[in-house]
């Protein structure tokens, strides 16, 4: 039993209760404890890691270089850690987070293997009462549900799914001990980032793999390699500068390609000659990962510019797939490139050149039902399978928060309060839920910006707000309703300036039937976001209601 767990009816008191021991929860614990707050973390898994603990499916790895997709807050940590590959596999990210937990002695303030069942704000004394599935209770001044934005797996309601005779495995619930697919006939539903990583791995092992694809994605090569030692050494020698520029100049928190190889283009794709354009795309295709995002300044704003990238990518796909009909099916027709998150591949296109991989277009011939022995399509065609894999994604951004059974002021739950869509100010706090902070939450840049860096900054902002509340002797803080309305309008306005409305995905909640359509992330970039947060803090949190006392202007450092 964890040393903090209570067995009687008296809740254990801490300043800050955090749910989740992934990148953001661990940083919250480390930072706020260092500031002098008592902090405790409750984690449902048996270890740290969050996303990187749960997603053990074959092929899972990062798509931002690990030298960047890692903590920046401690230079000794980033200098001493050695990444074996440019893009770390899940097991290496998990190993890194375990190291962080040990290095900063975080485990002593984490309870593992307990699930939070309710979180209730007490309007009487301005505290949160958190209860877990063991009956343990915690009372805290501040509450941080650091539950991640891609952590509630989405399992579609497909008729007959429960009657399938073999294993049905969601990508995010892969058996930790693995599963031997040798000699098995596997069918997979879902071709987003998870499916794109899984498909080549399954194809290598299974007797046959049928890919049931409803919508193709734009997929680009990751170009992963073992970590060149000289490269890692050189980057480490300039880490502080790199980290600063990730925040100041990059859109996603990845700056290495632009810095090391070629600065991002500030010109329009239509301003350059066709040869220059082709060379730019070719360079970034070879550079790998998400670097195509920064090919030209207007790809996400201007359809004609975007069409030039579409043309390039189409030619690439056709060049890699032997069967022209299969290539045609793998090219998205329903959304422009970059309006959904690019998927990064290692062996994905090659998989479709194998004899044991079959592509089925379920937009043309939808799945009618799962049967005990496979999948039947609307046309009556059947796909026989021993194992069914669901790479069907997540109830992103809001799903894990609204399922946490959080009750704010007036007895209203977060699920009720957000029934028409998430309401946050700066993606950081919601009205009617005082003293509660989100990390990489809805309406923050979180869906686009590297989570280790984004949550690092937000943890510090939350800490500064906590300080201000404490210095005032105030009881609680929450954003004003009108400041939330203003922020939501700003998020929408930027979204509507882009081509993003032409796509539907988890970014807009449209992957979940019945979920309100709402663009869930701030597209203005991290630098603009940080400037807005700093302005708020300098102006004394005028967009917030502080009960029992007002916070003076400029009270933060
Ligand atoms: O989920 P997704 P994901 N019938 O929602 C299909 C991050 N990530 O887990 O598009 C048939 O993108 C659905 O089809 P459609 C990354 O941010 C990163 O793959 O709705 N099909 C789609 O093909 C990513 O964006 C990495 O028509 C159904 C798929 O399931 C995010 O996680 C790796 C269906 C879901 O795709 C989510 O990616 C993995 C139905 N009823 C994840 N329901 C890295 O590389 C759903 N689908 C770091």
Coordinates of C-alpha atoms and ligand atoms in Angstrom, one line a residue:
X1 CA 0.0 0.0 0.0
X2 CA 1.3 3.4 -0.8
X3 CA 2.4 5.3 2.2
X4 CA -0.1 8.1 1.6
X5 CA -3.2 5.9 1.2
X6 CA -5.7 6.4 3.9
X7 CA -7.9 3.6 5.3
X8 CA -10.1 5.5 7.7
X9 CA -12.6 8.2 6.6
X10 CA -10.3 11.1 7.0
X11 CA -9.1 12.4 3.6
X12 CA -5.3 13.0 3.3
X13 CA -4.6 16.7 2.8
X14 CA -2.3 18.1 0.2
X15 CA -2.0 21.4 -1.6
X16 CA -2.2 19.9 -5.1
X17 CA -3.8 16.7 -6.2
X18 CA -2.8 15.5 -9.7
X19 CA -4.4 12.7 -11.7
X20 CA -2.1 11.0 -14.1
X21 CA 1.7 10.3 -14.2
X22 CA 2.4 10.9 -17.8
X23 CA 4.6 13.7 -19.2
X24 CA 2.4 16.5 -17.8
X25 CA 1.5 14.9 -14.4
X26 CA 5.2 14.1 -13.6
X27 CA 6.3 17.6 -14.5
X28 CA 3.4 19.1 -12.3
X29 CA 4.6 17.0 -9.4
X30 CA 8.3 17.9 -9.9
X31 CA 7.7 21.6 -10.4
X32 CA 5.1 22.3 -7.8
X33 CA 6.9 20.2 -5.2
X34 CA 10.0 22.2 -5.9
X35 CA 8.0 25.4 -5.3
X36 CA 7.1 24.2 -1.9
X37 CA 3.6 22.8 -2.4
X38 CA 2.7 19.4 -1.1
X39 CA 1.6 17.4 -4.2
X40 CA 0.3 13.9 -4.7
X41 CA -0.4 12.0 -8.0
X42 CA -2.9 9.3 -8.5
X43 CA -2.2 7.0 -11.5
X44 CA -4.4 4.2 -12.8
X45 CA -1.5 2.3 -14.3
X46 CA 1.1 0.4 -12.4
X47 CA 3.9 2.7 -13.5
X48 CA 4.6 6.2 -14.8
X49 CA 4.3 7.0 -18.5
X50 CA 0.7 7.9 -19.4
X51 CA 0.2 7.4 -23.1
X52 CA 3.6 5.8 -23.3
X53 CA 2.6 3.3 -20.6
X54 CA -0.6 2.3 -22.2
X55 CA 0.2 2.3 -26.0
X56 CA 2.4 -0.8 -26.2
X57 CA 1.2 -1.8 -29.7
X58 CA 4.0 -2.9 -32.1
X59 CA 5.4 0.1 -34.0
X60 CA 4.4 2.8 -31.5
X61 CA 6.9 5.6 -31.5
X62 CA 7.1 9.4 -31.5
X63 CA 6.9 11.6 -34.6
X64 CA 8.8 14.5 -33.1
X65 CA 12.5 13.9 -32.7
X66 CA 13.3 12.7 -29.2
X67 CA 16.0 15.3 -28.7
X68 CA 12.9 17.6 -28.8
X69 CA 10.1 15.4 -27.6
X70 CA 11.5 15.4 -24.0
X71 CA 11.7 17.6 -21.0
X72 CA 13.6 20.9 -21.3
X73 CA 13.4 22.0 -17.7
X74 CA 16.6 20.5 -16.4
X75 CA 19.8 20.8 -18.5
X76 CA 21.6 18.0 -16.7
X77 CA 18.8 15.6 -17.5
X78 CA 18.8 16.5 -21.2
X79 CA 22.6 16.3 -21.3
X80 CA 22.9 13.0 -19.7
X81 CA 20.1 11.1 -21.3
X82 CA 21.1 9.2 -24.5
X83 CA 18.4 8.4 -27.1
X84 CA 19.2 5.3 -29.2
X85 CA 17.1 6.4 -32.2
X86 CA 16.2 9.8 -33.7
X87 CA 12.5 9.0 -33.1
X88 CA 12.2 6.9 -29.9
X89 CA 10.2 3.8 -29.7
X90 CA 7.5 3.6 -27.0
X91 CA 9.7 1.4 -24.9
X92 CA 12.5 4.0 -24.9
X93 CA 10.1 6.9 -24.0
X94 CA 8.8 4.8 -21.2
X95 CA 12.4 4.0 -20.0
X96 CA 13.1 7.8 -20.1
X97 CA 10.0 8.7 -18.0
X98 CA 10.9 6.0 -15.5
X99 CA 14.4 7.5 -15.3
X100 CA 12.9 11.0 -14.7
X101 CA 10.6 9.6 -12.0
X102 CA 13.6 8.1 -10.2
X103 CA 16.0 10.9 -10.8
X104 CA 13.7 13.4 -9.2
X105 CA 12.4 11.0 -6.6
X106 CA 8.9 11.4 -7.8
X107 CA 7.5 7.9 -7.0
X108 CA 7.2 8.7 -3.3
X109 CA 4.4 11.0 -4.1
X110 CA 2.5 8.8 -6.6
X111 CA -0.1 6.2 -5.9
X112 CA -0.2 3.6 -8.7
X113 CA -2.9 1.2 -9.7
X114 CA -5.8 3.3 -8.3
X115 CA -8.5 4.9 -10.4
X116 CA -10.1 8.2 -9.5
X117 CA -13.9 7.8 -9.2
X118 CA -15.0 11.2 -8.2
X119 CA -13.7 14.8 -7.8
X120 CA -16.0 17.2 -6.0
X121 CA -15.4 20.9 -5.4
X122 CA -16.4 22.0 -1.8
X123 CA -17.8 25.5 -2.1
X124 CA -17.7 25.8 1.7
X125 CA -13.9 25.8 2.1
X126 CA -12.8 26.0 -1.5
X127 CA -11.1 22.6 -1.7
X128 CA -11.4 19.5 -3.9
X129 CA -12.4 16.1 -2.5
X130 CA -11.0 13.3 -4.6
X131 CA -12.1 9.7 -4.2
X132 CA -10.5 6.6 -5.7
X133 CA -11.8 3.1 -6.5
X134 CA -10.2 1.8 -3.2
X135 CA -12.2 4.3 -1.2
X136 CA -9.2 6.4 -0.5
X137 CA -9.9 10.1 -0.3
X138 CA -7.7 13.2 -0.8
X139 CA -8.5 16.8 0.0
X140 CA -6.6 19.4 -1.9
X141 CA -6.5 23.1 -2.5
X142 CA -5.8 22.8 -6.2
X143 CA -6.7 20.0 -8.6
X144 CA -4.9 19.1 -11.8
X145 CA -6.5 16.3 -13.9
X146 CA -3.4 15.6 -16.1
X147 CA -5.2 12.8 -17.9
X148 CA -3.8 13.4 -21.4
X149 CA -5.7 14.4 -24.5
X150 CA -5.5 11.0 -26.3
X151 CA -6.2 8.6 -23.5
X152 CA -9.8 7.4 -23.7
X153 CA -9.9 4.7 -26.4
X154 CA -12.8 5.0 -28.8
X155 CA -14.4 1.6 -29.6
X156 CA -17.1 2.1 -32.3
X157 CA -20.5 0.5 -31.9
X158 CA -20.3 -2.0 -34.7
X159 CA -23.0 -4.5 -34.8
X160 CA -21.9 -8.0 -33.8
X161 CA -18.6 -6.8 -32.3
X162 CA -19.3 -8.6 -29.0
X163 CA -19.9 -11.9 -30.8
X164 CA -16.5 -12.1 -32.5
X165 CA -14.9 -15.4 -31.6
X166 CA -11.3 -14.2 -31.4
X167 CA -9.5 -11.4 -29.7
X168 CA -10.7 -7.8 -30.3
X169 CA -7.8 -5.5 -29.5
X170 CA -7.8 -1.7 -29.4
X171 CA -4.4 -0.3 -30.3
X172 CA -4.2 1.6 -27.0
X173 CA -5.1 -1.6 -25.0
X174 CA -2.6 -3.9 -26.6
X175 CA -1.8 -6.8 -24.2
X176 CA 1.3 -5.8 -22.3
X177 CA 2.7 -9.4 -22.8
X178 CA 2.2 -9.0 -26.5
X179 CA 0.2 -11.3 -28.8
X180 CA 1.7 -13.8 -31.3
X181 CA 0.0 -13.2 -34.7
X182 CA 2.1 -15.9 -36.5
X183 CA -0.2 -17.8 -38.8
X184 CA -3.2 -15.7 -37.9
X185 CA -5.6 -13.9 -40.3
X186 CA -5.9 -10.4 -38.9
X187 CA -8.4 -7.6 -39.9
X188 CA -7.7 -4.0 -38.8
X189 CA -10.2 -1.2 -38.7
X190 CA -8.6 2.3 -38.7
X191 CA -5.8 3.9 -40.6
X192 CA -4.9 7.0 -38.5
X193 CA -1.5 7.4 -36.9
X194 CA -1.9 4.2 -34.8
X195 CA -3.0 2.1 -37.7
X196 CA -0.2 3.4 -39.9
X197 CA 2.3 2.4 -37.3
X198 CA 0.7 -1.0 -36.6
X199 CA 0.0 -2.2 -40.1
X200 CA 3.5 -2.9 -41.3
X201 CA 4.3 -4.7 -38.0
X202 CA 1.3 -6.9 -38.2
X203 CA 1.9 -7.6 -41.9
X204 CA 5.4 -8.9 -41.1
X205 CA 4.0 -11.5 -38.7
X206 CA 0.5 -12.4 -39.7
X207 CA -0.5 -15.0 -42.3
X208 CA -2.8 -12.3 -43.8
X209 CA -3.8 -8.8 -43.0
X210 CA -7.0 -7.1 -44.3
X211 CA -7.0 -3.3 -43.8
X212 CA -10.5 -2.0 -43.6
X213 CA -10.0 1.6 -44.5
X214 CA -12.8 4.1 -44.3
X215 CA -10.7 7.2 -45.0
X216 CA -7.1 7.3 -46.2
X217 CA -4.7 9.8 -44.5
X218 CA -1.8 11.7 -45.9
X219 CA 1.2 9.7 -44.8
X220 CA 4.8 10.7 -45.0
X221 CA 8.0 8.9 -44.2
X222 CA 9.4 9.2 -40.7
X223 CA 12.9 8.6 -41.9
X224 CA 13.9 7.2 -38.5
X225 CA 17.5 6.1 -38.0
X226 CA 19.7 5.0 -35.1
X227 CA 20.9 8.1 -33.4
X228 CA 24.1 9.4 -35.0
X229 CA 26.4 10.1 -32.0
X230 CA 27.9 13.2 -33.6
X231 CA 24.4 14.6 -34.2
X232 CA 23.3 14.0 -30.6
X233 CA 26.5 15.5 -29.2
X234 CA 26.2 18.6 -31.4
X235 CA 22.6 19.2 -30.5
X236 CA 23.4 18.8 -26.8
X237 CA 26.0 21.5 -27.1
X238 CA 23.4 24.0 -28.2
X239 CA 20.4 22.7 -26.3
X240 CA 19.4 26.0 -24.5
X241 CA 19.3 27.8 -27.8
X242 CA 17.3 25.0 -29.4
X243 CA 14.8 24.9 -26.6
X244 CA 14.3 28.7 -26.8
X245 CA 13.6 28.5 -30.5
X246 CA 11.3 25.6 -30.2
X247 CA 9.1 27.8 -28.1
X248 CA 9.6 31.1 -30.0
X249 CA 9.7 29.9 -33.6
X250 CA 8.2 26.5 -34.1
X251 CA 4.6 25.6 -34.5
X252 CA 4.7 22.0 -33.1
X253 CA 7.7 22.2 -30.8
X254 CA 9.9 20.6 -33.4
X255 CA 12.6 22.9 -34.8
X256 CA 15.5 20.6 -35.6
X257 CA 15.0 20.1 -39.3
X258 CA 14.4 23.9 -39.8
X259 CA 17.5 24.7 -37.8
X260 CA 19.9 22.0 -38.7
X261 CA 19.1 21.7 -42.4
X262 CA 17.1 24.5 -43.9
X263 CA 15.1 27.3 -42.4
X264 CA 11.3 27.1 -42.8
X265 CA 10.1 29.0 -45.9
X266 CA 8.5 32.3 -45.2
X267 CA 7.3 32.6 -48.8
X268 CA 4.1 31.4 -50.4
X269 CA 4.2 28.1 -52.3
X270 CA 2.9 30.2 -55.3
X271 CA 5.7 32.7 -55.2
X272 CA 8.4 30.3 -56.2
X273 CA 9.1 28.5 -59.4
X274 CA 7.7 24.9 -59.9
X275 CA 11.3 23.6 -59.7
X276 CA 12.0 25.5 -56.4
X277 CA 8.7 24.2 -55.0
X278 CA 9.5 20.6 -56.0
X279 CA 13.0 20.9 -54.4
X280 CA 11.5 22.2 -51.2
X281 CA 9.0 19.4 -50.9
X282 CA 11.6 16.8 -51.9
X283 CA 14.0 18.0 -49.3
X284 CA 11.4 17.9 -46.5
X285 CA 10.1 14.5 -47.7
X286 CA 13.7 13.2 -47.3
X287 CA 14.2 15.1 -44.0
X288 CA 11.2 13.2 -42.7
X289 CA 8.7 13.5 -39.9
X290 CA 6.4 16.5 -39.7
X291 CA 8.8 18.8 -41.5
X292 CA 6.5 19.2 -44.5
X293 CA 4.3 21.5 -42.3
X294 CA 6.9 24.2 -42.7
X295 CA 7.5 23.9 -46.4
X296 CA 5.7 27.1 -47.2
X297 CA 4.0 29.8 -45.2
X298 CA 0.5 29.6 -46.8
X299 CA -0.1 25.8 -47.1
X300 CA -2.6 25.8 -44.3
X301 CA -4.3 29.0 -45.5
X302 CA -4.5 29.0 -49.3
X303 CA -6.2 26.2 -51.2
X304 CA -4.2 26.8 -54.4
X305 CA -0.9 26.6 -52.5
X306 CA -2.1 23.5 -50.6
X307 CA -3.0 21.9 -54.0
X308 CA 0.7 22.0 -54.9
X309 CA 1.6 19.8 -51.9
X310 CA -1.3 17.5 -52.6
X311 CA 0.0 17.0 -56.2
X312 CA 3.5 16.2 -54.8
X313 CA 2.2 13.8 -52.2
X314 CA -0.1 12.0 -54.7
X315 CA 2.9 11.4 -57.0
X316 CA 4.9 10.1 -54.1
X317 CA 2.2 7.6 -53.2
X318 CA 1.7 6.4 -56.7
X319 CA 5.5 6.0 -57.0
X320 CA 5.6 3.7 -54.0
X321 CA 2.6 1.4 -54.5
X322 CA 2.9 -1.2 -57.2
X323 CA -0.8 -1.7 -57.9
X324 CA -2.3 1.6 -59.3
X325 CA -5.8 0.8 -58.0
X326 CA -4.4 0.3 -54.5
X327 CA -2.5 3.5 -54.8
X328 CA -5.6 5.3 -55.8
X329 CA -7.4 4.0 -52.7
X330 CA -4.6 5.2 -50.4
X331 CA -4.8 8.8 -51.6
X332 CA -7.1 11.0 -49.6
X333 CA -9.8 12.8 -51.6
X334 CA -11.8 14.2 -48.6
X335 CA -9.3 16.6 -47.0
X336 CA -6.4 18.7 -48.0
X337 CA -2.9 17.7 -46.7
X338 CA -2.1 19.2 -43.2
X339 CA -5.7 19.7 -42.2
X340 CA -5.5 16.5 -40.2
X341 CA -2.4 15.5 -38.4
X342 CA 0.1 14.0 -40.9
X343 CA 0.8 10.4 -40.2
X344 CA 4.5 9.3 -40.2
X345 CA 5.3 5.9 -41.6
X346 CA 8.0 3.3 -41.4
X347 CA 7.1 0.5 -43.9
X348 CA 3.5 1.5 -44.3
X349 CA 3.4 1.9 -48.0
X350 CA 5.7 -1.2 -48.5
X351 CA 3.1 -3.2 -46.6
X352 CA 0.6 -2.7 -49.4
X353 CA 3.0 -4.2 -51.9
X354 CA 3.0 -7.5 -50.0
X355 CA 1.0 -10.5 -51.1
X356 CA -0.5 -11.1 -47.6
X357 CA -2.0 -7.5 -47.2
X358 CA -5.3 -6.6 -48.7
X359 CA -6.9 -3.2 -48.7
X360 CA -10.7 -2.9 -48.5
X361 CA -12.4 0.5 -49.0
X362 CA -15.2 0.6 -46.4
X363 CA -16.4 4.0 -47.6
X364 CA -17.4 2.3 -50.9
X365 CA -18.5 -0.9 -49.2
X366 CA -19.2 -0.2 -45.5
X367 CA -18.9 -2.6 -42.7
X368 CA -22.3 -4.1 -42.1
X369 CA -21.6 -6.4 -39.2
X370 CA -18.9 -8.3 -37.3
X371 CA -19.6 -12.0 -37.3
X372 CA -18.1 -14.7 -35.1
X373 CA -15.6 -15.4 -37.8
X374 CA -14.9 -12.0 -39.4
X375 CA -16.5 -8.9 -40.9
X376 CA -19.3 -8.8 -43.4
X377 CA -19.6 -5.8 -45.7
X378 CA -22.7 -4.2 -47.0
X379 CA -22.2 -5.9 -50.4
X380 CA -22.3 -9.3 -48.6
X381 CA -18.5 -9.8 -49.1
X382 CA -17.0 -11.4 -46.0
X383 CA -13.5 -11.0 -44.5
X384 CA -12.4 -14.0 -42.5
X385 CA -10.3 -13.1 -39.4
X386 CA -8.9 -14.8 -36.3
X387 CA -8.0 -11.5 -34.7
X388 CA -9.7 -8.1 -35.0
X389 CA -7.6 -5.0 -34.3
X390 CA -9.3 -1.6 -33.7
X391 CA -7.0 1.3 -34.4
X392 CA -10.1 3.5 -34.1
X393 CA -8.6 6.4 -32.1
X394 CA -9.7 8.3 -29.0
X395 CA -12.4 10.4 -27.5
X396 CA -9.8 13.1 -27.6
X397 CA -9.3 16.3 -25.5
X398 CA -12.5 16.2 -23.5
X399 CA -13.3 12.4 -23.2
X400 CA -11.0 11.6 -20.3
X401 CA -12.0 14.8 -18.4
X402 CA -15.7 14.4 -18.7
X403 CA -15.5 10.7 -17.6
X404 CA -13.6 11.6 -14.5
X405 CA -16.8 12.5 -12.6
X406 CA -15.8 16.0 -11.8
X407 CA -18.4 18.2 -10.0
X408 CA -17.9 21.9 -9.7
X409 CA -20.0 24.7 -8.2
X410 CA -23.8 24.3 -8.0
X411 CA -23.4 20.5 -8.1
X412 CA -22.9 20.7 -11.9
X413 CA -20.7 18.1 -13.4
X414 CA -18.0 18.9 -16.1
X415 CA -19.9 16.5 -18.5
X416 CA -23.0 18.6 -18.0
X417 CA -21.2 21.9 -18.2
X418 CA -19.5 20.9 -21.4
X419 CA -22.4 19.2 -23.0
X420 CA -22.4 21.7 -25.9
X421 CA -18.6 21.8 -26.1
X422 CA -15.6 22.4 -23.9
X423 CA -15.4 25.8 -22.2
X424 CA -11.9 26.9 -21.1
X425 CA -10.0 30.1 -20.8
X426 CA -6.6 29.7 -22.5
X427 CA -7.1 26.0 -22.3
X428 CA -6.1 26.3 -18.7
X429 CA -9.2 26.6 -16.6
X430 CA -13.0 26.3 -16.9
X431 CA -15.6 28.5 -15.2
X432 CA -17.6 26.8 -12.4
X433 CA -14.6 24.6 -11.6
X434 CA -12.5 26.7 -9.4
X435 CA -8.9 25.9 -8.5
X436 CA -8.7 23.3 -11.3
X437 CA -6.1 23.4 -14.0
X438 CA -5.8 21.5 -17.3
X439 CA -2.5 20.6 -19.0
X440 CA -2.5 20.4 -22.8
X441 CA -6.3 20.8 -22.3
X442 CA -9.1 21.7 -24.7
X443 CA -8.6 25.0 -26.5
X444 CA -4.9 25.2 -25.7
X445 CA -2.3 24.7 -28.4
X446 CA -2.1 21.1 -26.9
X447 CA -3.2 19.1 -30.0
X448 CA -0.4 20.6 -32.0
X449 CA 2.4 21.5 -29.6
X450 CA 4.8 18.9 -28.2
X451 CA 3.2 17.8 -24.9
X452 CA 6.4 17.8 -22.8
X453 CA 7.0 21.5 -23.7
X454 CA 3.4 22.6 -23.6
X455 CA 2.6 21.1 -20.2
X456 CA 5.9 22.4 -18.8
X457 CA 4.9 25.9 -19.5
X458 CA 1.3 25.5 -18.3
X459 CA 2.5 23.9 -15.1
X460 CA 4.5 27.0 -14.4
X461 CA 1.6 29.3 -15.2
X462 CA -0.7 27.2 -12.9
X463 CA 2.0 27.5 -10.2
X464 CA 2.1 31.3 -10.6
X465 CA -1.6 31.5 -10.3
X466 CA -1.6 29.4 -7.2
X467 CA 1.0 31.7 -5.7
X468 CA -1.1 34.7 -6.4
X469 CA -4.2 33.1 -4.8
X470 CA -2.1 32.2 -1.8
X471 CA -0.5 35.6 -1.5
X472 CA -4.0 37.1 -1.5
X473 CA -5.3 34.8 1.1
X474 CA -8.0 34.1 -1.4
X475 CA -10.0 30.9 -1.4
X476 CA -10.5 30.2 -5.0
X477 CA -10.1 31.3 -8.6
X478 CA -11.9 30.6 -11.8
X479 CA -12.1 32.4 -15.1
X480 CA -15.1 34.7 -15.8
X481 CA -17.7 33.4 -18.2
X482 CA -17.2 36.3 -20.6
X483 CA -13.4 35.6 -20.7
X484 CA -14.1 32.0 -21.7
X485 CA -16.6 33.2 -24.4
X486 CA -13.9 35.6 -25.7
X487 CA -11.2 32.9 -25.8
X488 CA -13.5 30.5 -27.6
X489 CA -14.3 33.1 -30.2
X490 CA -10.6 33.7 -30.7
X491 CA -9.9 30.0 -31.1
X492 CA -12.8 29.8 -33.7
X493 CA -11.7 32.9 -35.5
X494 CA -8.2 31.6 -36.2
X495 CA -9.5 28.1 -37.1
X496 CA -11.8 29.7 -39.7
X497 CA -8.9 31.6 -41.3
X498 CA -7.3 28.2 -42.2
X499 CA -8.3 25.3 -44.4
X500 CA -8.8 23.1 -41.2
X501 CA -12.6 23.3 -41.5
X502 CA -12.3 21.2 -44.7
X503 CA -11.4 18.2 -42.6
X504 CA -13.2 16.3 -39.8
X505 CA -11.1 14.5 -37.2
X506 CA -10.5 14.2 -33.5
X507 CA -9.3 17.8 -33.7
X508 CA -12.9 18.9 -34.1
X509 CA -14.6 16.1 -32.1
X510 CA -16.1 14.7 -35.3
X511 CA -14.6 11.3 -34.9
X512 CA -17.0 10.5 -32.1
X513 CA -20.7 10.1 -33.0
X514 CA -22.9 12.5 -31.1
X515 CA -19.9 14.6 -29.8
X516 CA -20.5 18.4 -30.4
X517 CA -18.5 19.6 -33.4
X518 CA -16.0 22.1 -32.0
X519 CA -12.4 22.8 -33.0
X520 CA -10.6 21.8 -29.8
X521 CA -7.2 23.5 -30.2
X522 CA -5.8 26.9 -30.5
X523 CA -4.1 27.3 -34.0
X524 CA -2.3 30.6 -33.2
X525 CA 0.9 28.8 -32.3
X526 CA 2.6 28.5 -28.9
X527 CA 4.5 31.8 -29.0
X528 CA 1.2 33.8 -29.3
X529 CA -0.4 31.6 -26.7
X530 CA 2.5 32.2 -24.2
X531 CA 2.4 36.0 -24.9
X532 CA -1.4 36.0 -24.1
X533 CA -0.8 34.0 -20.8
X534 CA 2.0 36.4 -19.8
X535 CA -0.1 39.4 -20.5
X536 CA -2.9 38.0 -18.3
X537 CA -0.5 37.4 -15.5
X538 CA 1.1 40.8 -15.7
X539 CA -2.4 42.5 -15.7
X540 CA -3.3 40.6 -12.5
X541 CA -5.7 38.0 -13.8
X542 CA -8.5 40.5 -14.6
X543 CA -10.3 37.8 -16.6
X544 CA -10.7 35.7 -13.5
X545 CA -13.0 35.8 -10.4
X546 CA -10.9 35.5 -7.3
X547 CA -13.1 34.9 -4.2
X548 CA -12.3 36.4 -0.8
X549 CA -9.9 39.0 -2.1
X550 CA -8.7 40.5 -5.4
X551 CA -5.3 39.7 -6.9
X552 CA -3.1 42.8 -7.3
X553 CA -1.8 43.8 -10.7
X554 CA 1.7 42.6 -11.6
X555 CA 2.0 40.3 -8.6
X556 CA 3.8 37.6 -10.5
X557 CA 7.5 37.3 -11.3
Ligands
LIG1 O1 -6.8 7.7 -34.2 P1 -7.5 8.5 -35.4 P2 -5.3 7.3 -34.1 N1 -15.6 2.3 -38.8 O2 -8.7 9.1 -34.9 C1 -11.2 4.8 -38.1 C2 -1.7 10.5 -32.0 N2 -0.9 9.4 -32.3 O3 -5.2 6.5 -32.8 O4 -11.1 8.7 -40.6 C3 -14.5 2.4 -39.6 O5 -6.6 9.4 -36.1 C4 -11.1 6.2 -38.6 O6 -11.7 6.4 -39.9 P3 -12.3 7.8 -40.3 C5 -1.8 11.5 -33.2 O7 -1.9 12.8 -32.7 C6 0.4 9.7 -32.6 O8 -4.8 6.6 -35.2 O9 -13.1 8.3 -39.2 N3 -13.4 3.1 -39.3 C7 -9.6 6.4 -38.7 O10 -9.0 5.8 -39.8 C8 -3.0 11.0 -33.9 O11 -3.6 12.0 -34.7 C9 1.3 8.7 -33.0 O12 -13.1 7.6 -41.5 C10 -13.5 3.8 -38.1 C11 -9.2 5.6 -37.4 O13 -10.3 4.7 -37.1 C12 -3.9 10.7 -32.7 O14 -3.0 10.1 -31.8 C13 0.8 7.4 -33.1 C14 -14.6 3.8 -37.3 C15 -8.9 6.5 -36.2 O15 -7.9 7.3 -36.5 C16 -5.0 9.7 -33.1 O16 -4.5 8.6 -33.9 C17 -0.5 7.1 -32.7 C18 -15.7 3.0 -37.7 N4 -16.8 3.0 -37.0 C19 -1.3 8.1 -32.4 N5 -14.3 4.6 -36.2 C20 2.6 9.1 -33.4 O17 3.1 8.8 -34.4 C21 -13.1 5.1 -36.4 N6 -12.6 4.6 -37.6 C22 3.4 9.9 -32.4

